[in-house]
């Protein structure tokens, strides 16, 4: 198979999730308070692009329009083999959640400083899902403190490993 293009097929987790994209920066920039799994309303070419493992959640957020939640700013590049029916890379995508979950999210985001950020985009049982979180922005000193704690933990583990060996 010489002419087969490489796909960025990410690893499959033990719970049957095939990870497409992850927003690691969100955990650094925000204090995660609550997470939800939401379905996505996608076009066919978006699903094909996701199956190739191409997406970026870095600039993504979710917002309410009326009583429905939409994912915005997420970049799913155009499908390479798509025709005139191809999608716009940064269009608004509707999130599918239960009404109780939507009400809970709306109630929590009305508090000042809270926002909704996407953490992961993955396939679960063949369906595209996104893990969203209600988060509160960290201050700069909180980010530095968390980084310092992580470095101290790594150094302590390194010392323990050196003492064992």
PDB file of C-alpha atoms in Angstrom, residues 35-120:
ATOM      1  CA  UNK A  35     -17.657  18.490  32.613  1.00  0.00           C
ATOM      2  CA  UNK A  36     -20.329  17.248  30.209  1.00  0.00           C
ATOM      3  CA  UNK A  37     -20.364  14.982  27.169  1.00  0.00           C
ATOM      4  CA  UNK A  38     -22.310  16.468  24.257  1.00  0.00           C
ATOM      5  CA  UNK A  39     -23.165  15.222  20.800  1.00  0.00           C
ATOM      6  CA  UNK A  40     -22.422  17.369  17.756  1.00  0.00           C
ATOM      7  CA  UNK A  41     -24.551  18.214  14.744  1.00  0.00           C
ATOM      8  CA  UNK A  42     -22.117  17.860  11.835  1.00  0.00           C
ATOM      9  CA  UNK A  43     -22.137  17.801   8.045  1.00  0.00           C
ATOM     10  CA  UNK A  44     -20.838  14.748   6.183  1.00  0.00           C
ATOM     11  CA  UNK A  45     -17.555  16.358   5.139  1.00  0.00           C
ATOM     12  CA  UNK A  46     -16.906  17.420   8.742  1.00  0.00           C
ATOM     13  CA  UNK A  47     -17.238  13.825   9.914  1.00  0.00           C
ATOM     14  CA  UNK A  48     -14.836  12.666   7.199  1.00  0.00           C
ATOM     15  CA  UNK A  49     -12.299  15.342   8.161  1.00  0.00           C
ATOM     16  CA  UNK A  50     -12.610  14.316  11.820  1.00  0.00           C
ATOM     17  CA  UNK A  51     -12.111  10.649  10.937  1.00  0.00           C
ATOM     18  CA  UNK A  52      -8.822  11.706   9.333  1.00  0.00           C
ATOM     19  CA  UNK A  53      -7.901  13.107  12.771  1.00  0.00           C
ATOM     20  CA  UNK A  54      -7.897  16.770  11.845  1.00  0.00           C
ATOM     21  CA  UNK A  55      -9.364  19.360  14.219  1.00  0.00           C
ATOM     22  CA  UNK A  56      -8.292  22.117  16.588  1.00  0.00           C
ATOM     23  CA  UNK A  57     -10.070  23.093  19.808  1.00  0.00           C
ATOM     24  CA  UNK A  58      -7.607  25.791  20.876  1.00  0.00           C
ATOM     25  CA  UNK A  59      -9.769  28.826  20.089  1.00  0.00           C
ATOM     26  CA  UNK A  60     -13.087  27.106  20.806  1.00  0.00           C
ATOM     27  CA  UNK A  61     -15.863  28.071  23.193  1.00  0.00           C
ATOM     28  CA  UNK A  62     -19.569  27.382  23.589  1.00  0.00           C
ATOM     29  CA  UNK A  63     -22.364  29.896  23.931  1.00  0.00           C
ATOM     30  CA  UNK A  64     -26.123  29.965  24.198  1.00  0.00           C
ATOM     31  CA  UNK A  65     -28.334  31.260  21.427  1.00  0.00           C
ATOM     32  CA  UNK A  66     -31.838  31.280  22.806  1.00  0.00           C
ATOM     33  CA  UNK A  67     -32.080  28.077  24.806  1.00  0.00           C
ATOM     34  CA  UNK A  68     -29.704  26.054  22.605  1.00  0.00           C
ATOM     35  CA  UNK A  69     -25.955  25.616  23.068  1.00  0.00           C
ATOM     36  CA  UNK A  70     -23.550  26.089  20.141  1.00  0.00           C
ATOM     37  CA  UNK A  71     -19.863  25.293  19.773  1.00  0.00           C
ATOM     38  CA  UNK A  72     -17.972  28.162  18.168  1.00  0.00           C
ATOM     39  CA  UNK A  73     -14.393  28.833  17.092  1.00  0.00           C
ATOM     40  CA  UNK A  74     -13.504  25.149  16.674  1.00  0.00           C
ATOM     41  CA  UNK A  75     -11.529  24.564  13.499  1.00  0.00           C
ATOM     42  CA  UNK A  76     -12.364  21.472  11.454  1.00  0.00           C
ATOM     43  CA  UNK A  77     -10.476  21.894   8.162  1.00  0.00           C
ATOM     44  CA  UNK A  78     -12.217  21.289   4.868  1.00  0.00           C
ATOM     45  CA  UNK A  79     -12.298  17.697   3.678  1.00  0.00           C
ATOM     46  CA  UNK A  80      -9.586  17.295   1.035  1.00  0.00           C
ATOM     47  CA  UNK A  81     -11.727  15.211  -1.319  1.00  0.00           C
ATOM     48  CA  UNK A  82     -14.822  17.332  -0.761  1.00  0.00           C
ATOM     49  CA  UNK A  83     -16.607  19.091  -3.595  1.00  0.00           C
ATOM     50  CA  UNK A  84     -18.799  22.179  -3.625  1.00  0.00           C
ATOM     51  CA  UNK A  85     -20.706  20.650  -0.670  1.00  0.00           C
ATOM     52  CA  UNK A  86     -17.697  21.143   1.618  1.00  0.00           C
ATOM     53  CA  UNK A  87     -18.194  22.897   4.956  1.00  0.00           C
ATOM     54  CA  UNK A  88     -16.865  26.172   6.368  1.00  0.00           C
ATOM     55  CA  UNK A  89     -13.976  25.373   8.760  1.00  0.00           C
ATOM     56  CA  UNK A  90     -15.052  27.603  11.683  1.00  0.00           C
ATOM     57  CA  UNK A  91     -18.837  27.477  11.517  1.00  0.00           C
ATOM     58  CA  UNK A  92     -21.170  27.282  14.535  1.00  0.00           C
ATOM     59  CA  UNK A  93     -22.085  23.723  15.462  1.00  0.00           C
ATOM     60  CA  UNK A  94     -25.075  22.810  17.604  1.00  0.00           C
ATOM     61  CA  UNK A  95     -24.399  20.755  20.730  1.00  0.00           C
ATOM     62  CA  UNK A  96     -26.811  18.010  21.723  1.00  0.00           C
ATOM     63  CA  UNK A  97     -27.511  17.766  25.447  1.00  0.00           C
ATOM     64  CA  UNK A  98     -30.455  16.865  27.654  1.00  0.00           C
ATOM     65  CA  UNK A  99     -32.653  19.762  28.769  1.00  0.00           C
ATOM     66  CA  UNK A 100     -31.641  19.288  32.446  1.00  0.00           C
ATOM     67  CA  UNK A 101     -27.975  19.531  31.481  1.00  0.00           C
ATOM     68  CA  UNK A 102     -28.592  22.641  29.370  1.00  0.00           C
ATOM     69  CA  UNK A 103     -30.464  24.307  32.240  1.00  0.00           C
ATOM     70  CA  UNK A 104     -27.668  23.452  34.681  1.00  0.00           C
ATOM     71  CA  UNK A 105     -25.015  24.827  32.320  1.00  0.00           C
ATOM     72  CA  UNK A 106     -27.018  28.000  31.677  1.00  0.00           C
ATOM     73  CA  UNK A 107     -27.506  28.543  35.408  1.00  0.00           C
ATOM     74  CA  UNK A 108     -23.777  28.096  36.180  1.00  0.00           C
ATOM     75  CA  UNK A 109     -22.552  30.296  33.322  1.00  0.00           C
ATOM     76  CA  UNK A 110     -24.700  33.187  34.470  1.00  0.00           C
ATOM     77  CA  UNK A 111     -22.331  33.507  37.418  1.00  0.00           C
ATOM     78  CA  UNK A 112     -19.578  35.998  36.681  1.00  0.00           C
ATOM     79  CA  UNK A 113     -16.307  34.667  35.347  1.00  0.00           C
ATOM     80  CA  UNK A 114     -17.639  31.306  34.156  1.00  0.00           C
ATOM     81  CA  UNK A 115     -17.369  30.132  30.577  1.00  0.00           C
ATOM     82  CA  UNK A 116     -17.832  26.939  28.567  1.00  0.00           C
ATOM     83  CA  UNK A 117     -14.711  25.503  26.918  1.00  0.00           C
ATOM     84  CA  UNK A 118     -14.256  22.319  24.859  1.00  0.00           C
ATOM     85  CA  UNK A 119     -11.733  19.869  26.323  1.00  0.00           C
ATOM     86  CA  UNK A 120     -11.781  16.903  23.920  1.00  0.00           C
TER      87      UNK A 120
END
